[in-house]
Short mmCIF file of C-alpha atoms in Angstrom, two decimals:
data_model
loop_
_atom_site.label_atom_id
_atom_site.label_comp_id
_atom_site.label_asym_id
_atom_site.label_seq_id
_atom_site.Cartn_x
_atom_site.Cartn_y
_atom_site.Cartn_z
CA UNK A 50 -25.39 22.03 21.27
CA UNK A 51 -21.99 20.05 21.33
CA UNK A 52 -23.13 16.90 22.53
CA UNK A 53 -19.88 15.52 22.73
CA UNK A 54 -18.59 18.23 25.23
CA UNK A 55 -20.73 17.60 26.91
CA UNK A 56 -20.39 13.81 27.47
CA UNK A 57 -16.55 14.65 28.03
CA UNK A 58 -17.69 16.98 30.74
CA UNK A 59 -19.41 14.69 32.53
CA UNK A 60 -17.40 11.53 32.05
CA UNK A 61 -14.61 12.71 34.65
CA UNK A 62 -17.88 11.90 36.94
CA UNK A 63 -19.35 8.78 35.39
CA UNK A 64 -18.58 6.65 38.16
CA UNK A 65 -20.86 8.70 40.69
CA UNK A 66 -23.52 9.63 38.40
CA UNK A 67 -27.01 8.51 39.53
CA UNK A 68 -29.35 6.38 36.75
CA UNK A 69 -30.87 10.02 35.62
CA UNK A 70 -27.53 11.24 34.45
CA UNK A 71 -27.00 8.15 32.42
CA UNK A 72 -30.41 8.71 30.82
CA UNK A 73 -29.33 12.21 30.80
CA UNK A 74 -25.89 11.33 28.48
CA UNK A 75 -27.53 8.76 26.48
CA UNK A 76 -30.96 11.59 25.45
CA UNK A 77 -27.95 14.07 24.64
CA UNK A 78 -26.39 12.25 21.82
CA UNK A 79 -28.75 11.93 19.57
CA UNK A 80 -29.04 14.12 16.18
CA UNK A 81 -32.89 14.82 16.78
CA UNK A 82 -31.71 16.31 20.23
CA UNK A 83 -28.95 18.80 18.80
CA UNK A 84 -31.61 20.02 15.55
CA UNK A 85 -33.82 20.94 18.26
CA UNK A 86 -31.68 22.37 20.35
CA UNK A 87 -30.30 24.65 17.43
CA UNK A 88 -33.80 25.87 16.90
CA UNK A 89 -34.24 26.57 20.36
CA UNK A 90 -31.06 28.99 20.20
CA UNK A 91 -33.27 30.73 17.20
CA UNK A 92 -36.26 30.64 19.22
CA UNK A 93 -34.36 32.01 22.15
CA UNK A 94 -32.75 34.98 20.22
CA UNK A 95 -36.16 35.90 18.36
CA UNK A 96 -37.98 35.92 22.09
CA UNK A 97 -35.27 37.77 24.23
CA UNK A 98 -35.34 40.07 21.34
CA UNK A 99 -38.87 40.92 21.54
CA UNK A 100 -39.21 40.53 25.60
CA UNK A 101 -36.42 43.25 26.21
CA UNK A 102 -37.89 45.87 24.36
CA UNK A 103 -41.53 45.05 26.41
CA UNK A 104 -39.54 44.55 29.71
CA UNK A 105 -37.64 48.06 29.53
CA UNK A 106 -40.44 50.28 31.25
CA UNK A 107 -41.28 47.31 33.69
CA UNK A 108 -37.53 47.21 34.48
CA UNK A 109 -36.88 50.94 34.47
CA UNK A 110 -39.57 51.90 37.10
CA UNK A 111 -38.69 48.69 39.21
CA UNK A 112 -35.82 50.05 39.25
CA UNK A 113 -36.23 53.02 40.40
CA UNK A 114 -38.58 51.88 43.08
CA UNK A 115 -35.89 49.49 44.40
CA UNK A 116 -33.32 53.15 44.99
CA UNK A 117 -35.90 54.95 45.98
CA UNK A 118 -36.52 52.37 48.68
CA UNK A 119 -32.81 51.49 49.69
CA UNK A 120 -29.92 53.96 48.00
CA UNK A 121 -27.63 51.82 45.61
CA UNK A 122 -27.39 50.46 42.21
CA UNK A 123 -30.45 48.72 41.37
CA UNK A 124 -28.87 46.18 39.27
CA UNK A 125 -26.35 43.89 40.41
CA UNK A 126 -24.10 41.61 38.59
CA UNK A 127 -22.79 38.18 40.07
CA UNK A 128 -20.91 35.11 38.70
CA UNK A 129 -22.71 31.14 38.14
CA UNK A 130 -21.99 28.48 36.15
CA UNK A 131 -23.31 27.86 33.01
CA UNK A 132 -23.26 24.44 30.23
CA UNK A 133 -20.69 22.40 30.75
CA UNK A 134 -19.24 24.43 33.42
CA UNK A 135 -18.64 27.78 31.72
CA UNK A 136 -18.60 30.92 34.07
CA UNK A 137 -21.27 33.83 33.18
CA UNK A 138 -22.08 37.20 34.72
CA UNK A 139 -25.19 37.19 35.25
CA UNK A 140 -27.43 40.49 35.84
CA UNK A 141 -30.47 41.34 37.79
CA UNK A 142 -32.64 43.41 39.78
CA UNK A 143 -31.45 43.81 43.24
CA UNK A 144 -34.07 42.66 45.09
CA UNK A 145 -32.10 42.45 48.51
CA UNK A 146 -30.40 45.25 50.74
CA UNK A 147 -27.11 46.39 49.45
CA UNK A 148 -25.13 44.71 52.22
CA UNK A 149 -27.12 41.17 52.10
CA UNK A 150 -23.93 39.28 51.73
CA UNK A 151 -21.80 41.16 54.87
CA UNK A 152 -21.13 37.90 56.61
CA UNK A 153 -20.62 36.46 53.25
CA UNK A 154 -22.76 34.14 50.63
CA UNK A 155 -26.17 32.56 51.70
CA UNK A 156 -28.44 30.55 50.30
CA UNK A 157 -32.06 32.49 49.72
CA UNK A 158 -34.14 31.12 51.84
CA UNK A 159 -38.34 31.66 52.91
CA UNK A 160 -39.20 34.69 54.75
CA UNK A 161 -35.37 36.07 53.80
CA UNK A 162 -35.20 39.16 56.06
CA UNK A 163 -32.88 40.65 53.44
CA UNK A 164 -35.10 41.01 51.25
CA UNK A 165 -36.69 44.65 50.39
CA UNK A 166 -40.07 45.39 50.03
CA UNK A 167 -39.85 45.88 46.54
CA UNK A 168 -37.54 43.19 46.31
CA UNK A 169 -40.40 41.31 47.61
CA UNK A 170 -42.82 41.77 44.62
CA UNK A 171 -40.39 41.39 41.97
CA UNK A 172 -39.02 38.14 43.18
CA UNK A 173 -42.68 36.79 43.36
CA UNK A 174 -43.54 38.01 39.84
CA UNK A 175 -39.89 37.16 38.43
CA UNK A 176 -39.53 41.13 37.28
CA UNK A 177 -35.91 41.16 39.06
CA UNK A 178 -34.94 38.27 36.31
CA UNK A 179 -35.77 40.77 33.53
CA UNK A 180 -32.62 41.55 32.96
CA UNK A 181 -31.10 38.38 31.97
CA UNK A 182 -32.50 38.64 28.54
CA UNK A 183 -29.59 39.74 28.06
CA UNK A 184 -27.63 36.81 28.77
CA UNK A 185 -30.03 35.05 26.68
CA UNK A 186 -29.41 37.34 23.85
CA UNK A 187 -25.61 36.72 24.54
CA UNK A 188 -25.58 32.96 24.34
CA UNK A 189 -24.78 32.27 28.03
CA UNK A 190 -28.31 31.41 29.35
CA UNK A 191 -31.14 30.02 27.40
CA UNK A 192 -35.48 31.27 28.06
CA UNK A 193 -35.85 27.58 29.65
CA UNK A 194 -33.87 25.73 31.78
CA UNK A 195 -32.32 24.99 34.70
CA UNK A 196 -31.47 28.14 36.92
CA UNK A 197 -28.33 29.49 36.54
CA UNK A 198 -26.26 28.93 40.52
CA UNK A 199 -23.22 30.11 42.24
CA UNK A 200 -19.86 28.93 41.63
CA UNK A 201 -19.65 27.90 45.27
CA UNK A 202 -22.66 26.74 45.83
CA UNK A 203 -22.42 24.58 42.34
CA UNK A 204 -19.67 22.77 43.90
CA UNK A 205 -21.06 22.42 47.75
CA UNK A 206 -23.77 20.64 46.09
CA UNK A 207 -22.14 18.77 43.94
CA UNK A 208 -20.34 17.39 46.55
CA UNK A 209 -23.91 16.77 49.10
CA UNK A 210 -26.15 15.63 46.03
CA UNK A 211 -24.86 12.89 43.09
CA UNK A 212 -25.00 13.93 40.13
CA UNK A 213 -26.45 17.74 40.93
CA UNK A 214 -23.68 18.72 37.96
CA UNK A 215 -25.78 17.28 35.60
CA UNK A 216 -28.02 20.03 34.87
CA UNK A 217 -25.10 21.72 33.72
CA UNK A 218 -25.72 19.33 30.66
CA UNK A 219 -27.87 22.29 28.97
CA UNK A 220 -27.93 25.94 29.33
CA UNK A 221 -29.22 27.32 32.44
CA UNK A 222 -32.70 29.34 31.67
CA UNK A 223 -34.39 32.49 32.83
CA UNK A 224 -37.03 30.24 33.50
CA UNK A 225 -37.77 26.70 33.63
CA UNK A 226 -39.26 23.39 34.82
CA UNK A 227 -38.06 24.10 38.65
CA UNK A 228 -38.46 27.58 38.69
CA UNK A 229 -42.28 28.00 38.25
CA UNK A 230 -42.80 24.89 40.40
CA UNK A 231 -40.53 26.14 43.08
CA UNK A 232 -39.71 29.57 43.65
CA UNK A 233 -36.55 30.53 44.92
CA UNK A 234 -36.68 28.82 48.08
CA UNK A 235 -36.58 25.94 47.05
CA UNK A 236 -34.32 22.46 48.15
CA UNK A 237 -31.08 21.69 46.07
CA UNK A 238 -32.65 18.43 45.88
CA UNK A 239 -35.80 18.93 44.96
CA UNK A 240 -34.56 21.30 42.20
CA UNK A 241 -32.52 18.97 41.12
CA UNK A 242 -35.27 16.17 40.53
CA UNK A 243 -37.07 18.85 38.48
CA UNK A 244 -34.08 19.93 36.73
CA UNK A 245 -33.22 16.16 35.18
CA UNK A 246 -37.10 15.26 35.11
CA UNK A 247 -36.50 18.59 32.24
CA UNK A 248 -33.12 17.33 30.59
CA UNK A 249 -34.88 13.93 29.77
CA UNK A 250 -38.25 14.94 28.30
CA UNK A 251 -36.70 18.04 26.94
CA UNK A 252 -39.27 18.83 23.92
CA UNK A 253 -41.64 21.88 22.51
CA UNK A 254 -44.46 20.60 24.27
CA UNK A 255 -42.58 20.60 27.63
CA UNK A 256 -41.08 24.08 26.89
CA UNK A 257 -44.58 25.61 25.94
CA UNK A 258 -46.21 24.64 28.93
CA UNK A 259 -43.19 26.16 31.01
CA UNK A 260 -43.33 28.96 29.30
CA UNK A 261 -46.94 29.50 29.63
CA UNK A 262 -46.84 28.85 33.01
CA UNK A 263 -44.29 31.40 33.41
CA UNK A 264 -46.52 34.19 32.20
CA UNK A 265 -49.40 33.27 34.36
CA UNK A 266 -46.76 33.65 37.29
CA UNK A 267 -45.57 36.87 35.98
CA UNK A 268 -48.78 38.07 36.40
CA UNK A 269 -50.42 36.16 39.30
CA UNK A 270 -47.53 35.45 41.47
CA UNK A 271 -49.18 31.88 41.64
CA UNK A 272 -46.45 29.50 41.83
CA UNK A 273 -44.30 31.04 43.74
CA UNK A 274 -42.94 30.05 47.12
#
């Protein structure tokens, strides 16, 4: 990781950044920080690798569940911001009808009514993230970290919670701290607190326990909202 794009990045905010984001900057700069984070972009490649050749026939008949149910492409691509800012498309399962965003974006909430059956099941086991192993593979998301938002919404929050920018400080992750503790209905705010408690204990043993926790919702559902 550059660490000092980072701090540049976030500078141009330093005057409204909370005492996390400090904490945040100061964990960032440090030369044990950027080994590890090098061998987590090893660890990253060697794990997408191996999970996208086991996720294929979970993805293929999910999606073809998901247009047998409701007629459309069962993969949809959409934009969100990345480290230090950087716009990705990302790619998923569609897990909502095909016209879910008529009246324009909204925020995933409990109970969505827009969501499919299907859709349904693979949000609670995390199958329609699948596909982002490919981002993973192509740099622009990492396994762990903070989820990946919407341009839009980046900046609506941005503006409604300090310092919510700052978990732009790493890669976002197919899963992470927030995610398994959370689900996707989850508060800005509260995935914010979970995003920075990740930033500044960011370590193996904090990674292995998401990531174990991740599997046991993959397969239970437990931990899901």
């Amino acid at each position: 990781m550059n660490a000092e794009k980072s701090m540049e990045y976030f500078m141009e905010d330093s005057t409204e950044n909370s005492t996390e984001s400090q904490t945040a900057l100061k964990v960032f700069s440090t030369k044990r920080l950027k080994k590890y984070l090098y061998v987590k972009r090893i660890t990253d490649i060697f794990l997408a690798s191996i999970g996208m050749v086991l996720a294929l026939p979970i993805i293929f008949i999910s999606a073809l569940l998901i247009v047998l149910e409701t007629p459309g492409s069962p993969f949809y691509t959409q934009e969100r911001v990345g480290k230090n800012g950087k716009k990705f498309k990302l790619i998923k399962l569609r897990s909502m009808r095909t016209d879910a965003e008529k009246l324009g974006a909204k925020w995933a909430e409990a109970n969505d009514s827009r969501v499919t059956r299907v859709g349904a099941i693979i949000r609670k086991t995390r199958i329609d993230e699948l596909p982002q192993l490919l981002c993973v593979l192509k740099g622009d998301m990492s396994m762990i970290g903070p989820r990946p938002e919407r341009p839009m919404f980046t900046e609506q929050f941005n503006r409604e919670i300090e310092g919510f920018k700052n978990r732009l400080l790493v890669k976002p992750g197919l899963t992470g701290l927030a995610q398994v503790n959370g689900g996707y209905d989850i508060s800005p705010r509260e995935k914010l607190q979970y995003d920075l408690t990740y930033i500044d204990n960011l370590s193996m043993l904090l990674e292995l326990k998401i990531m174990i926790k991740t599997v046991k919702v993959l397969f239970t559902g437990e931990g899901a909202r």
